[in-house]
Amino acid sequence: MKTILIVEDQQEVRELIRVTLRSGDYDIHQASSGREAVDMARAIEPDLVIMDIMMPGEIDGIEATRILRSGHKGPAPRIVMLTAKGQQVDRQAGMDAGADDYFAKPFSPLELIRKVEHLLEAAP
Amino acid sequence: AQREADRTHAILNAHVDNSPLAVIEWDDAFQVIRWSSRAEEVFGWEAGEVLNRNPRDWSFVHEEDQQRVAEIMENLIQGRVDHNFLRNRNYTRDGRVIFCEWRNSALFDAEGRLVSILSQVQDMTEEEEANRKLAEYQHRLEQKVEARTSELSQALGEAENSRDQINAILDSVAEAIIVMDSDNKITGLNPAAQGLLGMDLEDVEGRHLSYAIRDESLREKLSLDIRRAGAGSSYQFEFELRTPGEPVRLILARTSVVQDAFGRQTGVVVSLRDITVERQVDQMKTEFISTAAHELRTPLTTIQGFSEVLLTHQDLPQAEVREYLTFIHQKSLAISTIVNDLLDISRIESGKGFSLNRRVVDLVALTRRKVSEYKARDQNRQIDFIAPKGAVEALADADKVEQVLENILSNAVKYTPGGGRVSVRVESEHDVAARVVVEDEGMGMSPEQLAHVFDKFYRGDASNTNISGTGLGMSIVRYIVEAHNGLVHVNSEAGAGTTVEVVLPKGWRLPEAAGPDHTEPAGFQQSEVRKEAAT
């Protein structure tokens, strides 16, 4: 079973992603901040992280991605960013920080499933 | 000897008659004894008409000259001089006035008695006329010179006036203006330019632009190559003006070629406008649009996502369906609030403003309802509500006051994370005003943030993307409250919390009319207004 970590500060959006992905055979974990995501990722070593970029606190999605990429031992997780449409600057910053792909809000749950499946298939 | 004498006499008479001058001889009684034929031509009288006559006896010397002529001739008669010279006016036989030059000489015998006076006369009328014309011409010339001089000095005065006027106009425009000649030497600098560049006109007048503008690339842009520039050409560009110890200012420069009346390019005018603030406002608006788009997108993500989940999963448990519908409903309300804020601010911006539908509103009931709404939304949130037992009424637009409460309460909750305490008080200030105070123990604001709290598009911490908002809430609050002739006051301390106080006049009595001398019962006044409000 693949492990997925959802990092998103808004409860509704987190819930939406969870509901969307629950039909698949995934072990789903949730974090509501960058700090929590970094701590949790170390513990559960997820196969895929869905990372919101705009999050409060000292660690936003881009910083959390950078930390996960640089300090990670063992197999690196696939990271897909959640950005707002039109935020090209953020998207580029996320890709530079080491994300594999991005996803723009608002999004269609079906598309999210396809993207997640595709990324996990390509995973080493 | 007699023949010899007669011959000499005849020769002398012939000479006298041939002389180009008129010759007249007078005896010791100043009577004419000789009147030459030339004298006949000049004066018109024949010798026979004037012989043995004294000039006093016929109209010969011009009246105005008679006195002078008599005095001068008396000297000759008395032997004080042996000749004289005078110029005077004489009459001719036909009454014309002629100018004559008289050369008179006296002859005395051995005993010193006057024998006769000889006068040689030249008609100087033509010369006199020429002189008179010359004098007249000279006079006219002088007059012309004088007129021209006065015209010139008037033109000079007018030029000075128009120069003063142009200077006054240049001095009074807000834009900084630099005037340069064709060699890029500064010839003018209005006070705005002096302020912007930090230099006086005296310091830079006549100096090359390079003296005033050190930055070479900027100087090149400013000093348009007027030889290459076309007629009336101008261009504009922006640059950053850096003054030590001052913030960088963004300047819009427009350089234009100056032409004289003959189309010659005589210089360059540069106008400089400080567009720092304009650009900041532009940037704020751009940021605002991006913020607003983001604010709308966040609830849209939830609405779009959950509605798709509901559509694709037919077999969801009823409880989940209800939960997702609640998410969708809440987020659509959030979008509606944002859209209302945008419409409000657009109405305020365009000057249309609000139309207030004022009625007597019980602020206690209204505020209690709003607080209950907030408590229902977040069970963990502690919101204290303190109000007097009875009603606190104000003449106000209930919907607008609700919007004010919504904006203030949402801020208090939003900026008080972790379920911190929020308290809401409704108070009556005598019979004059109603007061609503919302106090939180949240993150508060720095003095800098507090100073901008009512600015449109301003968000306390724009980098804190977790806290949503368009930055319009407090601008709208102030607008609504002031439209009610009320007051809104914000107190805040970073880390300690924020207090927002709204004061609305009760309406049936203006605050300034209230005083100890007011004797009419308030209840009576109140019912009056109720009637008015109902119509």
XYZ file of C-alpha atoms in Angstrom:
659
model
C 0.000 0.000 0.000
C 1.395 3.399 -0.988
C 1.597 6.073 1.676
C 0.360 9.592 0.836
C 0.863 12.694 2.986
C -1.570 15.565 2.425
C -0.155 18.908 3.568
C -2.808 21.625 3.506
C -3.755 24.258 6.083
C -7.419 24.466 5.109
C -9.447 21.707 6.637
C -12.024 21.585 3.827
C -9.407 21.221 1.131
C -7.628 18.514 3.135
C -10.935 16.742 3.513
C -11.630 17.100 -0.196
C -8.316 15.496 -1.149
C -8.824 12.708 1.380
C -12.326 11.961 0.081
C -11.037 12.056 -3.484
C -8.244 9.575 -2.830
C -10.016 7.172 -0.461
C -11.387 5.042 -3.311
C -7.782 4.101 -4.111
C -5.752 1.741 -1.976
C -3.728 4.359 -0.097
C -2.520 4.926 3.434
C -3.422 8.609 3.839
C -1.905 10.949 6.428
C -2.655 14.645 6.929
C -0.602 17.625 8.088
C -1.869 21.190 8.419
C 1.455 23.058 8.385
C 4.944 22.884 6.882
C 6.518 22.094 10.229
C 4.070 19.265 10.890
C 4.653 17.924 7.364
C 8.437 17.774 7.821
C 8.104 15.973 11.173
C 5.494 13.558 9.874
C 7.379 12.766 6.658
C 10.414 11.713 8.698
C 8.233 9.342 10.685
C 6.093 7.775 7.953
C 8.394 8.067 4.902
C 5.537 8.691 2.421
C 5.672 7.642 -1.240
C 3.888 10.836 -2.277
C 3.408 14.231 -0.671
C 0.637 16.578 -1.810
C 1.973 19.926 -0.658
C 0.061 23.214 -0.506
C 2.405 26.136 -1.142
C 0.652 28.931 0.752
C 0.659 27.932 4.386
C 1.087 29.940 7.573
C 3.973 29.564 9.958
C 7.708 29.805 9.493
C 7.782 26.903 7.006
C 5.635 27.275 3.894
C 5.167 24.578 1.235
C 8.257 25.605 -0.731
C 10.496 25.553 2.332
C 9.033 22.203 3.453
C 9.704 20.761 -0.038
C 13.302 21.967 0.127
C 13.767 20.349 3.550
C 12.229 17.056 2.399
C 14.472 17.013 -0.655
C 17.748 17.947 1.025
C 17.710 16.088 4.331
C 15.941 12.940 3.270
C 17.606 9.594 3.728
C 16.310 6.539 1.920
C 13.903 6.621 -1.020
C 12.812 10.188 -1.818
C 9.048 10.842 -1.909
C 7.328 12.151 -5.016
C 6.132 15.672 -4.262
C 3.191 17.325 -6.017
C 2.497 20.925 -5.201
C -0.867 22.580 -4.830
C -0.678 26.076 -6.242
C -3.201 28.695 -7.056
C -3.835 29.184 -10.749
C -1.789 32.025 -12.177
C 0.865 31.921 -9.452
C 3.654 31.092 -11.911
C 6.266 32.557 -9.600
C 5.280 30.183 -6.774
C 5.103 27.273 -9.180
C 8.616 27.940 -10.449
C 9.908 28.358 -6.896
C 8.315 25.000 -5.971
C 9.848 23.230 -8.960
C 13.217 24.782 -8.108
C 12.829 23.530 -4.520
C 12.525 19.987 -5.866
C 8.834 19.261 -6.498
C 8.013 16.688 -9.221
C 4.793 18.200 -10.435
C 2.182 20.769 -9.567
C -1.560 20.996 -9.361
C -3.569 24.192 -9.615
C -6.503 25.160 -7.425
C -9.371 24.934 -8.026
C -8.959 21.383 -9.235
C -11.070 18.503 -10.374
C -10.841 15.485 -7.997
C -10.772 13.077 -10.962
C -7.757 14.840 -12.416
C -6.069 14.710 -9.040
C -6.574 10.932 -8.885
C -5.070 10.521 -12.347
C -2.075 12.666 -11.493
C -1.464 10.825 -8.204
C -1.729 7.426 -9.889
C 0.631 8.494 -12.650
C 3.236 9.810 -10.211
C 3.089 6.684 -8.036
C 3.453 4.373 -11.055
C 6.545 6.275 -12.147
C 7.973 6.099 -8.628
C 11.070 3.966 -8.215
C 37.656 167.036 -63.639
C 33.849 167.405 -63.671
C 33.654 164.881 -66.549
C 35.958 162.562 -64.731
C 33.748 162.859 -61.615
C 30.557 162.297 -63.640
C 32.085 159.206 -65.237
C 33.085 157.780 -61.875
C 29.582 158.512 -60.565
C 28.006 156.781 -63.564
C 30.264 153.743 -63.103
C 29.380 153.579 -59.404
C 25.629 153.782 -60.204
C 26.019 150.977 -62.748
C 27.806 148.843 -60.137
C 25.057 149.536 -57.649
C 22.384 148.509 -60.122
C 24.337 145.424 -61.260
C 24.966 144.195 -57.733
C 23.230 140.862 -57.031
C 22.246 142.459 -53.741
C 19.587 145.081 -53.379
C 21.281 148.405 -52.575
C 19.529 151.126 -50.581
C 21.083 154.370 -49.417
C 19.627 156.442 -46.571
C 20.326 160.068 -45.658
C 21.021 161.386 -42.153
C 17.252 161.511 -41.531
C 17.007 157.842 -42.574
C 15.121 158.640 -45.715
C 15.655 156.691 -48.867
C 17.964 158.450 -51.284
C 18.928 155.435 -53.415
C 16.821 152.367 -54.261
C 18.506 150.076 -56.761
C 16.668 148.173 -59.456
C 17.495 144.931 -57.560
C 15.739 146.537 -54.518
C 12.745 147.115 -56.754
C 12.778 143.419 -57.713
C 13.136 142.202 -54.149
C 10.632 144.501 -52.429
C 8.293 145.369 -55.318
C 8.273 149.107 -54.734
C 9.782 151.249 -57.467
C 12.374 153.845 -56.467
C 9.941 156.684 -57.118
C 7.510 155.281 -54.585
C 9.942 155.190 -51.669
C 12.495 157.985 -52.282
C 12.656 160.488 -49.422
C 10.580 158.238 -47.229
C 11.534 156.912 -43.845
C 10.802 153.149 -43.433
C 8.598 154.066 -40.447
C 6.301 155.788 -42.921
C 5.374 152.769 -44.967
C 4.792 149.175 -44.197
C 8.317 147.942 -44.767
C 9.714 146.300 -41.613
C 7.720 143.499 -40.001
C 6.020 144.810 -36.858
C 7.587 142.208 -34.633
C 11.090 143.122 -35.826
C 10.713 146.946 -35.816
C 11.927 147.527 -32.268
C 15.062 145.386 -32.716
C 15.882 146.914 -36.101
C 15.503 150.468 -34.706
C 17.833 149.772 -31.784
C 20.546 148.273 -33.967
C 20.307 151.047 -36.532
C 20.465 153.730 -33.807
C 23.965 152.473 -32.903
C 25.009 152.989 -36.493
C 23.426 156.446 -36.772
C 25.062 157.540 -33.531
C 28.429 156.435 -34.869
C 28.985 153.849 -32.162
C 29.670 151.286 -34.912
C 30.549 151.934 -38.525
C 28.704 148.895 -39.862
C 26.289 146.207 -38.764
C 24.597 143.093 -39.860
C 21.058 142.025 -39.191
C 18.459 139.677 -40.377
C 14.808 140.560 -40.151
C 11.479 140.203 -41.850
C 10.283 142.771 -44.366
C 7.105 143.286 -46.299
C 6.976 143.443 -50.061
C 4.752 145.781 -51.965
C 2.179 142.981 -52.427
C 2.157 142.272 -48.671
C 4.315 139.097 -48.632
C 6.731 138.592 -45.749
C 10.304 137.952 -46.833
C 13.434 137.201 -44.838
C 16.229 139.657 -45.537
C 19.850 139.834 -44.576
C 20.972 143.450 -44.134
C 24.583 144.634 -44.282
C 24.618 148.329 -43.308
C 27.523 150.734 -43.247
C 27.567 154.445 -42.209
C 29.561 157.281 -43.796
C 30.506 160.348 -41.680
C 32.083 163.644 -42.869
C 35.219 165.262 -41.439
C 33.175 166.903 -38.696
C 31.701 163.548 -37.711
C 28.263 164.222 -39.082
C 26.389 161.407 -40.656
C 26.355 161.709 -44.402
C 24.515 158.557 -45.425
C 23.932 154.880 -44.704
C 24.385 152.224 -47.312
C 22.420 148.973 -47.013
C 23.048 145.885 -49.046
C 20.142 143.453 -48.796
C 19.881 139.802 -49.724
C 16.549 138.025 -49.897
C 17.019 134.985 -47.668
C 13.403 133.792 -47.849
C 14.207 130.624 -49.776
C 17.084 129.796 -47.473
C 14.925 130.605 -44.487
C 12.181 128.357 -45.881
C 14.740 125.607 -46.407
C 15.976 126.083 -42.835
C 12.450 126.071 -41.540
C 11.729 122.852 -43.432
C 14.963 121.381 -42.151
C 14.031 122.342 -38.608
C 10.582 120.951 -39.111
C 12.021 117.748 -40.555
C 14.431 117.525 -37.654
C 11.577 118.050 -35.242
C 9.514 115.335 -36.933
C 12.534 113.067 -36.860
C 12.986 113.719 -33.169
C 9.309 113.013 -32.617
C 9.606 109.769 -34.546
C 12.672 108.750 -32.588
C 10.855 109.556 -29.395
C 7.779 107.576 -30.448
C 9.902 104.615 -31.531
C 11.839 104.758 -28.276
C 8.632 104.742 -26.302
C 7.277 101.869 -28.445
C 10.452 99.922 -27.811
C 10.390 100.550 -24.100
C 6.726 99.533 -24.063
C 7.547 96.377 -26.004
C 10.393 95.739 -23.622
C 8.027 96.247 -20.710
C 5.513 93.887 -22.301
C 8.260 91.338 -22.895
C 9.266 91.666 -19.271
C 5.649 91.295 -18.215
C 5.126 88.183 -20.295
C 8.425 86.789 -19.063
C 7.313 87.496 -15.485
C 3.979 85.869 -16.276
C 5.649 82.785 -17.765
C 7.955 82.631 -14.753
C 4.955 82.929 -12.445
C 3.244 80.068 -14.301
C 6.393 77.941 -14.179
C 6.795 78.735 -10.495
C 3.251 77.701 -9.691
C 3.116 74.362 -11.532
C 3.575 71.321 -9.369
C 5.743 69.595 -11.937
C 9.451 70.174 -11.804
C 10.614 71.946 -14.958
C 14.167 72.334 -16.250
C 14.783 74.585 -19.243
C 18.020 74.201 -21.212
C 19.495 75.962 -24.210
C 20.753 74.154 -27.303
C 24.066 73.437 -25.553
C 22.287 71.740 -22.644
C 23.090 74.641 -20.385
C 20.455 75.254 -17.751
C 18.549 78.489 -18.275
C 15.599 77.868 -15.989
C 14.649 75.769 -13.008
C 11.297 76.253 -11.296
C 10.920 75.893 -7.505
C 9.536 72.354 -7.856
C 12.652 71.339 -9.804
C 14.845 73.116 -7.282
C 13.174 71.111 -4.535
C 13.403 67.829 -6.420
C 17.055 68.229 -7.346
C 17.940 69.944 -4.086
C 19.632 72.929 -5.707
C 18.976 76.626 -6.254
C 18.621 78.254 -9.635
C 21.542 80.557 -8.804
C 23.749 77.506 -8.334
C 23.003 75.951 -11.706
C 21.912 78.777 -14.010
C 24.143 78.880 -17.078
C 25.805 75.644 -16.085
C 25.808 72.484 -18.114
C 23.220 69.850 -17.226
C 26.027 67.604 -16.059
C 26.513 69.893 -13.099
C 22.960 69.280 -11.882
C 22.568 65.632 -12.929
C 25.572 63.511 -12.063
C 24.156 60.240 -13.363
C 25.564 59.988 -16.885
C 22.990 57.681 -18.447
C 20.168 59.743 -16.999
C 21.795 62.899 -18.271
C 22.053 61.417 -21.754
C 18.370 60.613 -21.714
C 17.440 64.068 -20.426
C 19.553 66.000 -22.890
C 17.772 65.127 -26.067
C 20.053 65.492 -29.060
C 18.241 68.445 -30.522
C 20.171 68.419 -33.767
C 18.791 65.020 -34.592
C 15.404 65.487 -32.981
C 12.525 66.311 -35.289
C 10.330 69.355 -35.018
C 8.295 69.387 -31.834
C 9.627 66.007 -30.842
C 9.382 64.798 -27.277
C 9.715 61.573 -25.424
C 9.211 60.331 -21.919
C 10.825 57.817 -19.655
C 10.970 56.845 -16.012
C 13.929 56.826 -13.720
C 14.725 56.367 -10.061
C 15.952 59.444 -8.244
C 18.307 58.567 -5.448
C 19.024 61.248 -2.872
C 21.247 60.319 0.055
C 19.222 59.906 3.223
C 15.893 59.911 1.385
C 13.740 57.142 -0.032
C 14.191 56.405 -3.724
C 11.633 58.293 -5.784
C 10.238 57.224 -9.119
C 10.210 60.103 -11.583
C 8.436 60.395 -14.923
C 10.469 62.653 -17.196
C 9.230 64.214 -20.416
C 11.762 65.894 -22.655
C 10.574 68.242 -25.404
C 12.393 70.330 -27.983
C 11.680 74.059 -27.830
C 11.242 75.893 -31.126
C 11.281 79.603 -31.755
C 8.885 81.394 -34.114
C 11.124 80.517 -37.059
C 11.119 76.807 -36.280
C 14.683 76.834 -35.003
C 15.388 74.398 -32.223
C 16.595 76.576 -29.431
C 16.573 74.337 -26.419
C 15.022 71.601 -24.391
C 12.360 71.596 -21.698
C 12.342 68.713 -19.262
C 9.392 68.186 -16.957
C 9.746 65.812 -14.043
C 6.823 64.343 -12.142
C 7.151 62.330 -8.954
C 5.034 59.244 -9.638
C 6.164 57.275 -6.597
C 2.780 57.391 -4.903
C 0.854 56.757 -8.140
C 2.982 53.726 -8.800
C 2.490 52.489 -5.235
C -1.262 52.788 -5.663
C -1.022 50.953 -8.995
C 0.980 48.242 -7.339
C -1.497 48.016 -4.467
C -4.303 47.634 -6.976
C -2.436 44.929 -8.873
C -1.716 43.141 -5.621
C -5.317 43.594 -4.642
C -6.580 41.976 -7.841
C -4.224 39.072 -7.270
C -5.349 38.852 -3.624
C -9.018 39.051 -4.541
C -8.557 36.354 -7.178
C -6.859 34.177 -4.606
C -9.549 34.879 -2.037
C -12.184 33.770 -4.522
C -10.238 30.736 -5.681
C -9.805 29.247 -2.223
C -13.537 28.795 -1.505
C -14.047 27.856 -5.160
C -11.646 24.935 -4.717
C -13.883 23.575 -1.976
C -17.129 24.211 -3.861
C -15.870 22.782 -7.126
C -14.170 19.786 -5.511
C -17.000 18.720 -3.199
C -19.705 19.268 -5.799
C -17.731 16.983 -8.113
C -17.383 14.409 -5.332
C -21.143 14.563 -4.752
C -21.843 14.164 -8.465
C -19.461 11.240 -8.984
C -20.214 9.313 -5.787
C -23.891 8.399 -5.750
C -23.588 6.052 -2.782
C -22.233 8.397 -0.096
C -23.684 8.153 3.415
C -26.271 10.821 4.189
C -24.100 12.356 6.935
C -21.200 12.861 4.514
C -23.437 14.346 1.835
C -24.709 16.790 4.424
C -21.198 17.666 5.577
C -20.027 18.328 2.009
C -23.100 20.420 1.241
C -22.371 22.437 4.380
C -18.806 23.060 3.140
C -20.169 24.168 -0.229
C -22.763 26.414 1.378
C -20.284 28.070 3.761
C -17.789 28.731 0.978
C -20.450 30.177 -1.300
C -21.355 32.555 1.563
C -17.686 33.498 1.860
C -17.567 34.260 -1.874
C -20.736 36.294 -1.576
C -19.145 38.383 1.205
C -16.068 39.059 -0.903
C -18.166 40.012 -3.908
C -20.281 42.336 -1.739
C -17.131 43.975 -0.384
C -15.877 44.469 -3.924
C -19.168 45.963 -5.050
C -19.262 48.234 -1.997
C -15.771 49.527 -2.523
C -16.423 50.027 -6.225
C -19.505 52.082 -5.342
C -17.486 54.119 -2.837
C -14.634 54.560 -5.339
C -16.929 55.750 -8.106
C -18.472 58.282 -5.709
C -21.918 56.714 -5.853
C -21.709 55.716 -2.210
C -24.460 53.977 -0.293
C -28.069 54.806 0.011
C -28.958 54.481 3.662
C -32.299 53.045 4.599
C -32.514 54.350 8.158
C -34.861 52.988 10.744
C -34.733 52.701 14.494
C -32.520 49.686 15.060
C -31.946 47.889 18.363
C -28.201 47.414 18.409
C -28.418 44.971 21.332
C -30.625 42.556 19.391
C -28.661 42.988 16.168
C -25.289 42.438 17.824
C -26.525 39.487 19.894
C -27.721 37.757 16.725
C -24.384 38.345 15.002
C -22.431 37.011 17.970
C -24.633 33.889 18.077
C -23.924 33.299 14.380
C -20.201 33.400 15.056
C -20.522 31.112 18.069
C -22.488 28.627 15.961
C -19.815 28.662 13.251
C -17.005 27.837 15.650
C -18.027 25.941 18.776
C -14.579 26.349 20.329
C -14.591 30.110 20.024
C -15.316 32.031 23.186
C -17.180 35.268 22.460
C -18.428 37.248 25.464
C -21.459 39.425 24.930
C -22.171 42.279 27.349
C -25.207 44.534 26.869
C -27.781 46.415 28.940
C -31.111 44.702 29.605
C -33.202 46.969 27.433
C -32.731 48.064 23.880
C -29.992 50.444 22.701
C -31.509 52.118 19.712
C -29.945 54.063 16.901
C -31.351 55.513 13.725
C -29.443 53.425 11.242
C -29.508 51.174 8.217
C -29.779 47.722 9.823
C -28.170 45.879 6.876
C -25.213 48.264 6.814
C -24.721 48.076 10.574
C -24.800 44.287 10.289
C -22.107 44.520 7.618
C -20.031 46.690 9.980
C -20.408 44.135 12.780
C -19.609 41.282 10.387
C -16.404 42.936 9.185
C -15.204 43.844 12.681
C -16.106 40.457 14.206
C -14.547 38.492 11.358
C -11.319 40.471 11.853
C -11.392 39.865 15.617
C -11.870 36.116 15.102
C -9.428 35.916 12.174
C -6.631 37.699 14.018
C -7.224 35.877 17.303
C -5.951 32.407 16.478
C -6.103 29.399 18.781
C -9.530 30.180 20.169
C -8.465 33.320 22.054
C -11.151 35.347 23.778
C -13.225 37.961 21.941
C -15.608 40.220 23.808
C -18.411 42.355 22.365
C -20.084 45.164 24.316
C -23.064 47.293 23.440
C -23.428 50.499 25.439
C -25.673 53.511 25.488
C -23.928 56.835 25.890
C -26.574 58.970 27.604
C -29.353 59.526 25.111
C -26.945 60.687 22.468
C -25.043 57.791 21.035
C -24.927 54.034 20.857
C -21.598 52.303 21.118
C -20.432 48.848 20.046
C -16.995 47.745 21.253
C -15.283 44.614 19.926
C -12.194 43.634 21.867
C -9.902 40.711 21.153
C -6.787 39.212 22.682
C -5.291 38.443 19.302
C -2.064 39.290 17.543
C -2.786 43.020 17.460
C -1.074 45.511 15.180
C 2.131 47.503 15.136
C 1.765 51.308 15.146
C 2.699 51.202 11.434
C -0.044 48.689 10.674
C -2.513 50.618 12.834
C -1.812 53.800 10.857
C -2.990 52.043 7.678
C -5.912 50.164 9.153
C -8.516 52.112 7.150
C -6.532 52.217 3.893
C -8.144 50.467 1.003
C -6.479 47.198 0.010
C -4.260 47.374 3.067
C -3.733 44.089 4.832
C -1.968 44.038 8.172
C 0.369 41.288 7.108
C 0.020 40.595 3.410
C 2.704 37.924 3.614
C 0.560 35.933 6.030
C -1.350 34.091 3.374
C -3.173 31.977 5.893
C -5.249 34.925 7.007
C -7.512 35.653 4.121
C -9.086 38.937 3.269
C -9.298 41.519 0.555
C -8.059 44.382 2.729
C -11.336 46.212 2.221
C -13.223 45.382 5.411
C -12.154 48.277 7.613
C -12.360 50.809 4.738
C -15.973 49.789 4.265
C -16.593 49.921 8.028
C -15.364 53.472 8.240
C -17.314 54.527 5.184
C -20.577 53.096 6.502
C -20.109 54.477 10.018
C -19.209 57.938 8.771
C -22.181 57.899 6.410
C -24.230 57.533 9.613
C -22.389 60.559 11.099
C -20.769 58.093 13.462
C -17.221 57.444 14.523
C -14.996 54.402 14.385
C -11.895 54.136 16.505
C -9.249 51.400 16.581
C -6.784 50.745 19.389
C -4.207 48.038 19.073
C -0.975 46.717 20.452
C 1.127 44.090 18.751
C 0.777 40.788 20.611
C -1.832 42.131 23.034
C -4.962 42.524 20.942
C -7.165 45.012 19.179
C -10.178 47.063 20.260
C -12.580 48.499 17.696
C -15.136 51.005 18.876
C -18.077 52.129 16.767
C -20.202 55.057 17.890
C -23.486 55.752 16.134
C -25.634 58.795 16.919
C -29.057 57.851 18.215
C -30.434 60.070 15.547
C -33.465 61.719 17.053
C -31.228 64.217 18.704
C -28.058 65.495 17.074
C -25.031 65.223 19.389
C -24.343 68.971 19.282
C -27.952 69.786 20.213
C -27.690 67.702 23.361
C -26.955 69.512 26.568
C -28.106 70.224 30.120
C -30.547 72.865 28.865
C -32.457 70.239 26.965
C -35.816 69.895 28.766
C -38.081 67.980 26.417
C -38.613 64.366 27.392
C -36.583 62.008 25.253
C -39.518 59.682 24.766
C -41.532 62.340 23.011
C -38.640 63.071 20.630
C -38.171 59.415 19.998
C -41.763 58.799 18.942
C -41.580 61.765 16.588
C -38.704 60.181 14.794
C -40.384 56.801 14.684
C -43.210 58.387 12.781
C -40.806 60.036 10.374
C -38.886 56.847 9.843
C -42.074 54.945 9.103
C -43.164 57.255 6.297
